[in-house]
XYZ file of C-alpha atoms in Angstrom:
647
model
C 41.483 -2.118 -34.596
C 37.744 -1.434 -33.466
C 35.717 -2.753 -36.440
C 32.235 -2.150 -34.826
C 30.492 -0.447 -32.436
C 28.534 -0.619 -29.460
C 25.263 1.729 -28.142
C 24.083 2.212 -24.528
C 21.641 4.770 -23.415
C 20.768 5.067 -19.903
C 17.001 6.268 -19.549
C 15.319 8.245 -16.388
C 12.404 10.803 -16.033
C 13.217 12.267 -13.521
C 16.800 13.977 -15.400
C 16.986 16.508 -17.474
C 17.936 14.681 -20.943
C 22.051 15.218 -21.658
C 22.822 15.406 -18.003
C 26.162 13.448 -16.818
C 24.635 10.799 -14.212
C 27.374 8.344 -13.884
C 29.917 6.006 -15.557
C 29.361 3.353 -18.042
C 32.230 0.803 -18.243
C 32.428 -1.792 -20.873
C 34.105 -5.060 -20.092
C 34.985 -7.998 -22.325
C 34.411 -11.991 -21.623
C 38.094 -12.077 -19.605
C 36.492 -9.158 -17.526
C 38.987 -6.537 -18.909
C 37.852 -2.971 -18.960
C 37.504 -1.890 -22.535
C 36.310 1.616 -21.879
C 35.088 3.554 -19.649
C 32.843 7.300 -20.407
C 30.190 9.406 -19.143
C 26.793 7.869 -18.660
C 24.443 10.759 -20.332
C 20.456 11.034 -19.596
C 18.577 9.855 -23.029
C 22.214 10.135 -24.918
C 23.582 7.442 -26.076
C 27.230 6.261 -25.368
C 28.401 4.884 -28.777
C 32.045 3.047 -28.468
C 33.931 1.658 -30.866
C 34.971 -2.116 -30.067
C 35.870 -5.188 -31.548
C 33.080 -7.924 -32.655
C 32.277 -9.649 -29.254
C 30.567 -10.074 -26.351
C 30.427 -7.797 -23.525
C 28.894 -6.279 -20.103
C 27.850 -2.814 -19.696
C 27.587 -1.478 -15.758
C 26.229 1.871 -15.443
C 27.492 3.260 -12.044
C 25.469 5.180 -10.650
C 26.304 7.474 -7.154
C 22.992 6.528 -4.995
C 21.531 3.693 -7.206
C 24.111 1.671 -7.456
C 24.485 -0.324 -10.674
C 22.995 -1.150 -13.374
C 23.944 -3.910 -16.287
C 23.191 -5.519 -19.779
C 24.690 -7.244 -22.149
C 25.828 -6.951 -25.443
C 26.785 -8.903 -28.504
C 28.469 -6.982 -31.419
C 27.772 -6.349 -33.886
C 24.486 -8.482 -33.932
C 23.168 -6.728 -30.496
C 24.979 -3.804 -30.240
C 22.526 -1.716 -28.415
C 21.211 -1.579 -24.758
C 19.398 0.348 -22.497
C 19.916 1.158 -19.107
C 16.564 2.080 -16.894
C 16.612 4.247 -14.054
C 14.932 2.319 -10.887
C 13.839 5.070 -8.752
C 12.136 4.010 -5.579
C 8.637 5.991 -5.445
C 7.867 8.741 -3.069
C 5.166 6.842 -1.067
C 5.512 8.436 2.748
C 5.510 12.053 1.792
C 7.269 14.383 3.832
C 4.093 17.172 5.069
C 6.404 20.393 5.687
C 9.193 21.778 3.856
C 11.360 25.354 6.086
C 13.488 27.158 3.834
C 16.007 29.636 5.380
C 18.418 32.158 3.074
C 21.863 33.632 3.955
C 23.084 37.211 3.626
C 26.033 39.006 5.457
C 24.027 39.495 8.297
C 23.105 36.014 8.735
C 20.683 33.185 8.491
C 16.442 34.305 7.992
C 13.344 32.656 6.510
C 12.927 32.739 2.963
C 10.021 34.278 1.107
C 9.127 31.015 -0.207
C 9.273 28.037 -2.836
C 7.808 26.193 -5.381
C 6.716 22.641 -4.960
C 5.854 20.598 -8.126
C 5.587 17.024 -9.502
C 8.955 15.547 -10.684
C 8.826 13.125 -13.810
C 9.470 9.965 -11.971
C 6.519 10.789 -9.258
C 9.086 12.644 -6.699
C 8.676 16.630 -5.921
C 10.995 19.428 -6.974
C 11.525 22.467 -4.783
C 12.940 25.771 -5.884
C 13.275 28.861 -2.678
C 12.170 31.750 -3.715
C 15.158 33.645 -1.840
C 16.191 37.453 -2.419
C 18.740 38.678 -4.678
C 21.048 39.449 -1.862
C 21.237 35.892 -0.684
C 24.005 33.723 -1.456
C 22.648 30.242 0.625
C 19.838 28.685 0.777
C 19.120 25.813 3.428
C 15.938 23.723 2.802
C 14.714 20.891 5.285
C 11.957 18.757 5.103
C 9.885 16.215 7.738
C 6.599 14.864 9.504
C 5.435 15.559 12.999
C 7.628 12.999 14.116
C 10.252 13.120 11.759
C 12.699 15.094 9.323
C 15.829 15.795 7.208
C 18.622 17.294 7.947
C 19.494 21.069 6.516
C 20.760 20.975 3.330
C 23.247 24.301 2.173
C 23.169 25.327 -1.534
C 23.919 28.181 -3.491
C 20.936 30.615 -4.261
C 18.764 29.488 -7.192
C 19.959 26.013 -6.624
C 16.783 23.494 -7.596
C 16.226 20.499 -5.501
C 13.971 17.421 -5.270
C 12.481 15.448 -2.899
C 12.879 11.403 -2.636
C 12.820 9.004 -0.728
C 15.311 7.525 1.834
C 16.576 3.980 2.104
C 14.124 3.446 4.908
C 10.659 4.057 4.958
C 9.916 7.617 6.026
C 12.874 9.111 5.387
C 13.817 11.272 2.718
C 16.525 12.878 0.209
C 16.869 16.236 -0.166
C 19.430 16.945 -3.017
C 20.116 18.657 -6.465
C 18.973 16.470 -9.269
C 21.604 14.529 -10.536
C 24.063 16.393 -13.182
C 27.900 16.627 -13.902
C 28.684 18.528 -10.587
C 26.343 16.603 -8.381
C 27.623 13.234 -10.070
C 31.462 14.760 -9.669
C 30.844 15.215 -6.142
C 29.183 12.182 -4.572
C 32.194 9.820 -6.602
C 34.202 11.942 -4.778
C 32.389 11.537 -1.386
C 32.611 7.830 -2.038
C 36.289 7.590 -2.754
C 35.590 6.548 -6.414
C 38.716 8.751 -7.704
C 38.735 6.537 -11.338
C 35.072 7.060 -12.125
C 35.364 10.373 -10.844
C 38.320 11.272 -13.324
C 35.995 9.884 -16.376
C 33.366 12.821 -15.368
C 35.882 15.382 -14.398
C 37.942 14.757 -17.692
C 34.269 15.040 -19.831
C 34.096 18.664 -18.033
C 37.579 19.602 -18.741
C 37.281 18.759 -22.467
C 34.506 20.464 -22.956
C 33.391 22.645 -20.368
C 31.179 24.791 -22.336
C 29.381 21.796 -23.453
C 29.358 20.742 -19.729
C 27.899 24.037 -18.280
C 25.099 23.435 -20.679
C 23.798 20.597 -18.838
C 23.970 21.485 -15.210
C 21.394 23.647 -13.123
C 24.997 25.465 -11.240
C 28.182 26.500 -13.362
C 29.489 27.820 -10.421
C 28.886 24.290 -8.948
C 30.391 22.347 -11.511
C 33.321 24.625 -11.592
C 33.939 24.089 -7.625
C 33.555 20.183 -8.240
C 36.214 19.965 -10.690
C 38.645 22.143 -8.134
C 37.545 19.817 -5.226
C 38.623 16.655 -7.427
C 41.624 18.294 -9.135
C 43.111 18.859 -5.674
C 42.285 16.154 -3.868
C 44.483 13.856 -6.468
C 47.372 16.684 -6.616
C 46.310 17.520 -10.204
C 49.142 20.086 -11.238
C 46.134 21.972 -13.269
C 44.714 22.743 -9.934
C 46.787 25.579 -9.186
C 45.684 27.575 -12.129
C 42.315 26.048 -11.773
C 41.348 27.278 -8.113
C 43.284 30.497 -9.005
C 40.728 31.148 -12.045
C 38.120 29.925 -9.183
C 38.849 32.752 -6.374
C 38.854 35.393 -9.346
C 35.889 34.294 -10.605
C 33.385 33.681 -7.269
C 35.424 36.088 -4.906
C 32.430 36.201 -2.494
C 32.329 31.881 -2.934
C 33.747 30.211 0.921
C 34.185 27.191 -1.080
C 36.512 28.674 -3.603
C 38.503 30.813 -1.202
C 39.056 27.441 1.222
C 40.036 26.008 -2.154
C 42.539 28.650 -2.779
C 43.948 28.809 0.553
C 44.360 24.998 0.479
C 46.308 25.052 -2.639
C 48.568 27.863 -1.130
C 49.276 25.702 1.666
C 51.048 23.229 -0.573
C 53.315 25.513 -2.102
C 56.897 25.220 -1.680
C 56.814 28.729 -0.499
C 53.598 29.944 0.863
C 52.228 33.128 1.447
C 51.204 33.271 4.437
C 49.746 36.837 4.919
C 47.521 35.868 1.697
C 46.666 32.565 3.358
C 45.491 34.232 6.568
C 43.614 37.069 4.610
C 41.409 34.060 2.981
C 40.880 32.137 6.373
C 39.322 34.843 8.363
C 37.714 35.658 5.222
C 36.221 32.312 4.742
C 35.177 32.020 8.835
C 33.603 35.327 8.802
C 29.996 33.432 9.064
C 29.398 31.631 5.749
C 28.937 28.392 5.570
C 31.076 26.240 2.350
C 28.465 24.333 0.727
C 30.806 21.309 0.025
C 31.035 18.913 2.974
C 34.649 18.826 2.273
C 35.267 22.416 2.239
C 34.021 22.996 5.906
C 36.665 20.587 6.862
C 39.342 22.056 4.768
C 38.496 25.463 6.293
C 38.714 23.779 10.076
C 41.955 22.065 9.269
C 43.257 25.269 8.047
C 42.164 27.272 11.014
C 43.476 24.963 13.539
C 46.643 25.321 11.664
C 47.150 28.633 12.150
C 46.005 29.022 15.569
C 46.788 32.944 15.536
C 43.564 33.769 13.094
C 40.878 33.125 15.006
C 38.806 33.170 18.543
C 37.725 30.021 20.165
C 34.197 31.348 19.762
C 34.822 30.856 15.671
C 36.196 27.512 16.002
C 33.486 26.525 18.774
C 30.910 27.518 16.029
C 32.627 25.558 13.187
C 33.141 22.351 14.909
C 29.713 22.307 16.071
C 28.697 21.931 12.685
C 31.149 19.584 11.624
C 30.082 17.577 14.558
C 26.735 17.629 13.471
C 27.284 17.335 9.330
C 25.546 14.068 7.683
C 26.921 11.415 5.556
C 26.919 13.062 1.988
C 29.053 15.622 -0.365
C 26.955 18.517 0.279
C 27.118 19.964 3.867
C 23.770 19.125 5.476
C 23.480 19.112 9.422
C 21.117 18.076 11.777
C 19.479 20.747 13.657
C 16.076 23.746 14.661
C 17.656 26.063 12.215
C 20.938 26.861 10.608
C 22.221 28.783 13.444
C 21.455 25.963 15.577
C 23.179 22.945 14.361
C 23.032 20.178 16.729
C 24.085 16.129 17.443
C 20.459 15.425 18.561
C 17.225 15.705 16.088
C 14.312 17.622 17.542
C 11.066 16.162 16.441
C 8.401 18.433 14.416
C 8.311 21.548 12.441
C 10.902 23.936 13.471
C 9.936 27.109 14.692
C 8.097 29.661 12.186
C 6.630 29.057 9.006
C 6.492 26.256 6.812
C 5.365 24.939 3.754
C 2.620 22.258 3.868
C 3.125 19.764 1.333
C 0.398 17.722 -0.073
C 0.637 14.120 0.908
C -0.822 12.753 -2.791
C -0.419 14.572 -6.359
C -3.183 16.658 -7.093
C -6.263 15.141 -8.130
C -7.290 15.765 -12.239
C -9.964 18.495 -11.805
C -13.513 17.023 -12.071
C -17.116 18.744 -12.704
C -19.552 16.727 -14.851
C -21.226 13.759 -13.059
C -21.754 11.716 -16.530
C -18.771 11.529 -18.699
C -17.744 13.805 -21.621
C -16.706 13.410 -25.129
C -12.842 14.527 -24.041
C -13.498 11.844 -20.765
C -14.697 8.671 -23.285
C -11.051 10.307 -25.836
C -8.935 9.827 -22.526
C -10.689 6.718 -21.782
C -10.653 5.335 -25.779
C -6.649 6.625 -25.534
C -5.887 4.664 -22.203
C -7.023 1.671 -23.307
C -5.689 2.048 -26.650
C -2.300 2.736 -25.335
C -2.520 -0.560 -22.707
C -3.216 -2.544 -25.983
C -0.173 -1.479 -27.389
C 1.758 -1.971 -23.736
C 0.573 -5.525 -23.824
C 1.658 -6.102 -27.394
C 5.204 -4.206 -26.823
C 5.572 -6.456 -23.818
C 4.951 -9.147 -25.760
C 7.651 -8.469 -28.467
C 10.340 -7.719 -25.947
C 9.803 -10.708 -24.046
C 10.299 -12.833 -27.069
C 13.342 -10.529 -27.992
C 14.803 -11.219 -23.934
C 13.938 -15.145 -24.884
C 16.290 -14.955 -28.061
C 18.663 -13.869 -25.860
C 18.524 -16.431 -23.491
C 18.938 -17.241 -19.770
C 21.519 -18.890 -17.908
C 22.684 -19.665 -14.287
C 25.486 -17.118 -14.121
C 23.438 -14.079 -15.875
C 22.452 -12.002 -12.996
C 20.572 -8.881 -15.017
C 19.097 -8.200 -18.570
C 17.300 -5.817 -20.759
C 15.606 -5.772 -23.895
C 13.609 -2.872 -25.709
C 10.538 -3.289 -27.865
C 8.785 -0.297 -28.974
C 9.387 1.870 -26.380
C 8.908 -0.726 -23.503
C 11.882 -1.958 -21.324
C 11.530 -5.359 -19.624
C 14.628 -6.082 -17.472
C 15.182 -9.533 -15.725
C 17.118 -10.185 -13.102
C 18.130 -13.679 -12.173
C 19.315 -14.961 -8.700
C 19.282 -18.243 -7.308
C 16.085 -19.545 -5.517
C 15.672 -20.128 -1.903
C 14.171 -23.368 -3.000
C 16.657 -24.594 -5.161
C 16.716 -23.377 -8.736
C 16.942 -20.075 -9.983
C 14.031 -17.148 -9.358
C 13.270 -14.795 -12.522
C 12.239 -11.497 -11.709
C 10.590 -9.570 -14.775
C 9.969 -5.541 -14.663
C 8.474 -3.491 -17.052
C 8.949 0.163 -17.337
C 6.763 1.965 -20.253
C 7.968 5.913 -20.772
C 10.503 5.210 -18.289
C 8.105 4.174 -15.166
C 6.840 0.985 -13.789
C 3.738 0.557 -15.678
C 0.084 -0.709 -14.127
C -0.791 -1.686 -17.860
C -0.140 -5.231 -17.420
C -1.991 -5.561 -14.065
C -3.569 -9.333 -13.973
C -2.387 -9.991 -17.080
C -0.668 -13.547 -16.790
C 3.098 -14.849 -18.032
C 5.056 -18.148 -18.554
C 8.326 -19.206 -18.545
C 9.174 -22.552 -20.085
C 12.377 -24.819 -19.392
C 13.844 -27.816 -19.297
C 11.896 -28.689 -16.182
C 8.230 -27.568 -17.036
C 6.640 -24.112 -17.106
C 5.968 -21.546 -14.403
C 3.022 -18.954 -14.501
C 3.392 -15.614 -13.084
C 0.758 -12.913 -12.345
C 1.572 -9.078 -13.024
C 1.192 -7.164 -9.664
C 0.069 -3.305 -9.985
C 4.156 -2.140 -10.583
C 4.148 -4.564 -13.723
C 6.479 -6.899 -12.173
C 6.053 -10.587 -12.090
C 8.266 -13.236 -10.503
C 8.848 -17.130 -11.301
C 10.234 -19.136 -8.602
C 12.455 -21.903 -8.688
C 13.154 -22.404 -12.419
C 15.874 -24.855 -13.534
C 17.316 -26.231 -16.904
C 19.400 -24.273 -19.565
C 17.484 -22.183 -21.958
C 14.245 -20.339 -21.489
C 11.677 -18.960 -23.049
C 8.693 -16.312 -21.614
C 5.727 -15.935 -23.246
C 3.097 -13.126 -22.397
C -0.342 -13.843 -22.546
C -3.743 -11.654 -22.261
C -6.273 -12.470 -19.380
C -8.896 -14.704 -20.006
C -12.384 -13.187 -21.653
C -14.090 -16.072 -23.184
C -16.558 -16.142 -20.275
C -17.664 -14.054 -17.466
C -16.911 -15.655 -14.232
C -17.162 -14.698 -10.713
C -13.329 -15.242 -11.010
C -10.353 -13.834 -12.655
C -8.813 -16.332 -14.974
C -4.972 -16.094 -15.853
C -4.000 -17.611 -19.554
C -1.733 -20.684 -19.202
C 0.833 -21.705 -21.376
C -0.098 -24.188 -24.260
C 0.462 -27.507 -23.731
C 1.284 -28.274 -27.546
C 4.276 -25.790 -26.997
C 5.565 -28.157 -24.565
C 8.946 -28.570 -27.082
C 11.184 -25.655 -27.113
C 14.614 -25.499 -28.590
C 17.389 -25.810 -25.703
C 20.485 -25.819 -24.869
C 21.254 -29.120 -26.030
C 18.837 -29.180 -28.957
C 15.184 -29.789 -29.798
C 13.071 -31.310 -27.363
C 9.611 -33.313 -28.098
C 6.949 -33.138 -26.192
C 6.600 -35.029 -23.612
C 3.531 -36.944 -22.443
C 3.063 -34.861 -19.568
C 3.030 -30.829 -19.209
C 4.194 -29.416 -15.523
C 2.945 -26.092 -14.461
C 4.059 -24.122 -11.546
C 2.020 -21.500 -10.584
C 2.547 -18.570 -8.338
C 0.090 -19.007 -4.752
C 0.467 -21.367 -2.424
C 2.487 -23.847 -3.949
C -0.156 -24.887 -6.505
C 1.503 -26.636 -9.715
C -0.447 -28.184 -12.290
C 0.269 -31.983 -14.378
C -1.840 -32.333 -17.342
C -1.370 -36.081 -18.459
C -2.456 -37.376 -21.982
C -4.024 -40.987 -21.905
C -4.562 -41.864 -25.432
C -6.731 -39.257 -26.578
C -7.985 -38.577 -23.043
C -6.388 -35.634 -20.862
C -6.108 -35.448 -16.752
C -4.977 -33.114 -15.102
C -3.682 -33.058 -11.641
C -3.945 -30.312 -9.130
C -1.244 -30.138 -6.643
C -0.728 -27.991 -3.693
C 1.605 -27.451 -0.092
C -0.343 -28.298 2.712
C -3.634 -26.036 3.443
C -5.361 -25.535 6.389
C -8.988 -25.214 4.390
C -10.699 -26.519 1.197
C -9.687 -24.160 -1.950
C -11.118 -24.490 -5.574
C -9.199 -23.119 -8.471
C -11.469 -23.309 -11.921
C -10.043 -24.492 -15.295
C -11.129 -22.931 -18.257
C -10.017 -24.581 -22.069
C -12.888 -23.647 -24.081
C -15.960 -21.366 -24.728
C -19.312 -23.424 -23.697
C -20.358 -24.086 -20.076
C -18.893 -27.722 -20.302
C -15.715 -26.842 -20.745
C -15.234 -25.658 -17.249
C -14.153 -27.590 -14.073
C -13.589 -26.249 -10.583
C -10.558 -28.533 -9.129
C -10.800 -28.637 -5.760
C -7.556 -28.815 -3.174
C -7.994 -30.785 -0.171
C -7.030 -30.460 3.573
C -4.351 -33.020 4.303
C -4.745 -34.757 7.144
C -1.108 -36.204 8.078
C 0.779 -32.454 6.426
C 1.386 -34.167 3.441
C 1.132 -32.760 0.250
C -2.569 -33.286 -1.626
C -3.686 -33.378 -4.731
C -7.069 -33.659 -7.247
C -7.468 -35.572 -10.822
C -10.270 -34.229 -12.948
C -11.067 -35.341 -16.295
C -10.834 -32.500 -18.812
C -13.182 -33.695 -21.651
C -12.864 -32.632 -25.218
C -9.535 -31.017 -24.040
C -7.473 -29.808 -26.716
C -3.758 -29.239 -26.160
C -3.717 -26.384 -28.989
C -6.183 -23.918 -27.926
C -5.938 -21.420 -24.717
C -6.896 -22.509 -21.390
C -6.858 -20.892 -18.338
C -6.476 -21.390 -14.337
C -8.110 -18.855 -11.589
C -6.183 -18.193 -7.912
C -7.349 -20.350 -5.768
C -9.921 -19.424 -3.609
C -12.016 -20.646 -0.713
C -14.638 -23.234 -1.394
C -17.417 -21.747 0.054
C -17.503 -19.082 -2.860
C -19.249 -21.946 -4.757
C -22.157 -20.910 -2.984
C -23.496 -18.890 -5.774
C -22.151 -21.161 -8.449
C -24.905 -22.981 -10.847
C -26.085 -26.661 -9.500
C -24.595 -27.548 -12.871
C -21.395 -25.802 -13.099
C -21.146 -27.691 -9.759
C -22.344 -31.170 -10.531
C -20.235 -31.104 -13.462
C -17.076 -30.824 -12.109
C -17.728 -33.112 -9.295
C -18.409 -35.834 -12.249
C -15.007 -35.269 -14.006
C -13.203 -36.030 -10.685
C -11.022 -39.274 -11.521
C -9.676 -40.704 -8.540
C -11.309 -41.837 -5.764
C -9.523 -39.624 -3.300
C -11.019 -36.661 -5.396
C -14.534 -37.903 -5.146
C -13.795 -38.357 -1.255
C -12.677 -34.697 -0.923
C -16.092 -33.596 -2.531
C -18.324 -35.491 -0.388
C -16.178 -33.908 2.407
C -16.669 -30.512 1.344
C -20.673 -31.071 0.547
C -20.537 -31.724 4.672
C -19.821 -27.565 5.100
C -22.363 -26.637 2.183
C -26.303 -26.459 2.171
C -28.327 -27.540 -0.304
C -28.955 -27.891 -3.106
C -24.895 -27.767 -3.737
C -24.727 -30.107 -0.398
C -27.044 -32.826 -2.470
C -25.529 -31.759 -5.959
C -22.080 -32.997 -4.788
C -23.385 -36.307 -2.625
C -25.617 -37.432 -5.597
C -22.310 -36.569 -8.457
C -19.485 -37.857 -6.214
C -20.553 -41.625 -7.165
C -20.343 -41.300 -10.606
C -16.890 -42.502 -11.887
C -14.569 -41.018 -14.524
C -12.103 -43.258 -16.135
């Protein structure tokens, strides 16, 4: 018996919170299925299990999946984060068309806003008469295909797989979720969701934009696996939505498989159904064509002709969508630009905050004061979840993981390295997005085999390349402000934290600290003689001289710009500088490289100095090679330094 349990909450801002979005399983270690439930927006799933370890996937229709891992009782919660891919290329038209009994017309217009998660929701303003709605999107050169929904239906806007294209579809719910497992032939995960409505359909109804949707979905699914509840269920359906093509073609399919059908009924709800209406399931404009072809006697070829011609032209996906002008014009080929009429402009960026004073204002310097308030606490949330992922540790085989810290989710995924090693991939998603908090801000990963830095790029993700050994550990560290250089400086990892506890047990440190850091191939060895401390600056091959400064201290001194050589045979090449008064306790910092001739505004000093801590004579050589491309006075600075040895 379950003596514990276990708590996983899938988060997303672009869902409504309590909407059905997938399926979470939970396996054990032997990779048995321990149970399996609806995946809710902002809910959490709580299970009862045994103590244990185990692996939640989230599956998700359209995002694939998603995992963590738990440990229970002692880590018995996770969090699953949404990873949406951002609306960059925006579509710069929307068309919006309704249907009545007479046919297919323009709308009288929609509503375009800002989603949560940076994507745009559209609601057609369509007249009370209209039961469809058909909504397609594009560019001049480019657009969607024509989606069908039910009047009042909302929709959003994302993006495609490729760049420039685009989704148009409901936001994801029970009936949408219901629907594309279907599509996909996912009949288990698709009985999880359909089972949650069934239970509880009042709850259900709650939580979805459509009723009349979700109540379709679940006929759609109870027939297609022979469900004896569907008879009653698509018999409630054609009472309910009489003027609905999708529930009459569900009706008249579940008549067909009677033992005794009634066929005068059956052909009343066929012509019925083909009268000009589209079904706004994929699956039910098939059903209808089967049906008709079937029973030759119920139709003219013109009615077919028309059908087919949409099947023929219907996209990949549960809703019907087709490729064509307009509605009545579905077609196999896609016409480039608007289509005829009017349309919608859409704005190609969100909408600017509104700006009139020229000199900022008490509620400006608040915002301001706020923002960087709130990055102070990103950085320090980052920081607490990073040690939290490092208590959980890294292996080989762990392909994805999540910890939470104060609101901030940092998930890792690990896969192995096109160099050899592993690569560690670290996002960070504050209130649900990618954040831009941690921009510059530098990380390191320690392991049996040294320490890599990483940078954070502008989607606060960061990547370490290469890693090896057993256990890890990341650290997070702020960017360097100790002196104001021409230069951004990125915080290193401390060499006196050189020993971390592994896999196989404390390790001291060694004489020697290895640094991998992230452009072009640069690592770093810092090597203590005696009470002395090189350190050598490594690099692939370059095609032109780069300097990367060294920071470990707060006066002018304790500064050195390293500089990389050219190699001259493709090797790789290398510097030793002295770092004097080094101490292997305190912060010090490294810059991107950069290209030597931004010394030219440098200080003669700063310059001279760092010439004099070079250590080898190859180092000395590469200066005097440099001060060749330079003019004075750095050109006599480095000719009159590089003689001075270091030992």
């Amino acid at each position: 018996m379950a003596g514990a349990t276990a708590s996983v909450r899938y988060i997303d801002a672009d869902v409504s919170d309590g909407a059905v979005v997938g399926v979470l399983e939970l396996v054990d270690e032997r990779l048995e299925t321990i149970a399996r439930t609806p995946l809710r927006a902002a809910e959490p799933a709580v299970v009862a299990m045994d103590p244990g370890r185990y692996l939640a996937i989230g599956y998700l229709p359209g995002q694939g999946r998603l995992r963590a891992t738990l440990a229970v009782p002692d880590r018995s919660e996770a969090v699953l984060t949404a990873r949406p891919a951002p609306l960059r290329d925006r579509p710069t038209w929307l068309r919006a068309w309704e249907y009545e009994r007479r046919g297919w017309r323009p709308s009288r217009g929609c509503t375009i806003e800002e989603s949560g998660g940076g994507n745009l929701d559209v609601t057609v303003i369509a007249r009370r008469s209209a039961r469809l709605t058909g909504v397609q999107v594009g560019t001049d050169t480019a657009h969607t295909p024509i989606l069908v929904v039910p009047r009042d239906t909302p929709l959003r806007i994302a993006a495609g797989e490729e760049p420039g294209t685009w989704v148009v579809a409901p936001p994801p719910d029970a009936a949408t979720t219901l629907l594309q497992l279907l599509f996909r032939g996912q009949l288990t995960l698709a009985g999880v969701v359909a089972d949650d409505i069934l239970l509880d359909r009042a709850r259900a109804v709650a939580y979805v934009a459509d009723p009349q949707l979700l109540d379709l979905a679940v006929g759609y699914y109870l027939l297609r696996i022979g469900d004896p509840r569907a008879a009653d269920w698509v018999d409630t359906l054609a009472g309910q939505y009489p003027d609905s093509v999708d529930a009459t073609v569900l009706w008249v399919t579940q008549q067909q498989y009677r033992a005794e059908p009634d066929e005068s009924r059956i052909a009343a709800g066929l012509q019925r159904a083909s009268f000009g209406e589209l079904p706004f399931v994929a699956e039910g404009l098939r059903l209808l064509i089967t049906g008709l072809v079937d029973l030759p006697d119920l139709h003219d070829t013109a009615t077919l002709r028309r059908l087919r011609s949409y099947l023929a032209a219907l996209h990949d996906g549960p809703l019907t969508a087709f490729t064509g002008a307009d509605p009545d014009r579905p077609g196999t080929v896609l016409p480039y630009g608007p289509p005829p009429g009017e349309v919608t402009l859409i704005p190609n960026s969100p909408p600017p905050a509104p700006t009139t004073a020229t000199a900022p204002s008490a509620a400006a310097e608040t915002r301001a004061a706020s923002a960087e308030a709130r990055d102070g606490r990103t950085v320090e949330a980052t920081a607490l979840a990073l040690q939290a992922l490092s208590r959980t540790g890294f292996d080989g085989s762990t392909d994805f993981l999540e910890v939470t810290a104060e609101g901030v989710v940092v998930a890792a995924t690990v896969a192995p390295g096109d160099a050899g090693g592993m690569d560690v991939a670290l996002a960070v998603y504050v209130d649900n997005r990618p954040t831009a908090d941690l921009t510059a801000q530098s990380a390191a990963l320690t392991h049996a085999g040294g320490q890599v830095l990483g940078v954070f790029d502008d989607s606060g993700s960061v990547r370490f390349r290469g890693v090896t050994g057993g256990r890890w550990r990341v650290q997070l560290d702020r960017l360097a402000t100790t002196l104001r250089l021409p230069v951004q400086l990125f915080a290193l990892p401390l060499a006196g934290d050189s020993a971390v506890v592994y896999a196989s047990g404390p390790v001291a440190r060694p004489a020697e600290t290895r640094i991998q850091l992230p452009w072009r191939g640069l690592r770093l060895v810092l090597r203590q003689r005696e009470r002395r401390y090189h350190l050598e600056v490594a690099a692939a091959p370059v095609e032109e001289f780069l300097v990367t400064v060294i920071e470990y201290g707060t006066a002018a001194s304790d500064r050195v710009v390293v500089i990389v050589p050219v190699p001259t045979d493709g090797s790789p090449t290398s510097s030793v500088v002295l770092l004097a008064g080094f101490d292997p306790r305190q912060p010090w910092h490294v810059s991107a490289p950069f290209p030597a001739a931004g010394l030219v505004g440098w200080p003669a000093e700063q310059v001279r100095s760092s010439v004099q801590a070079a250590v080898t004579p190859a180092t000395r050589d590469t200066w005097r090679s440099l001060a060749a491309s330079l003019s004075d006075p750095h050109r006599s600075t480095i000719t009159s330094s590089a003689g001075q040895e270091q030992r």
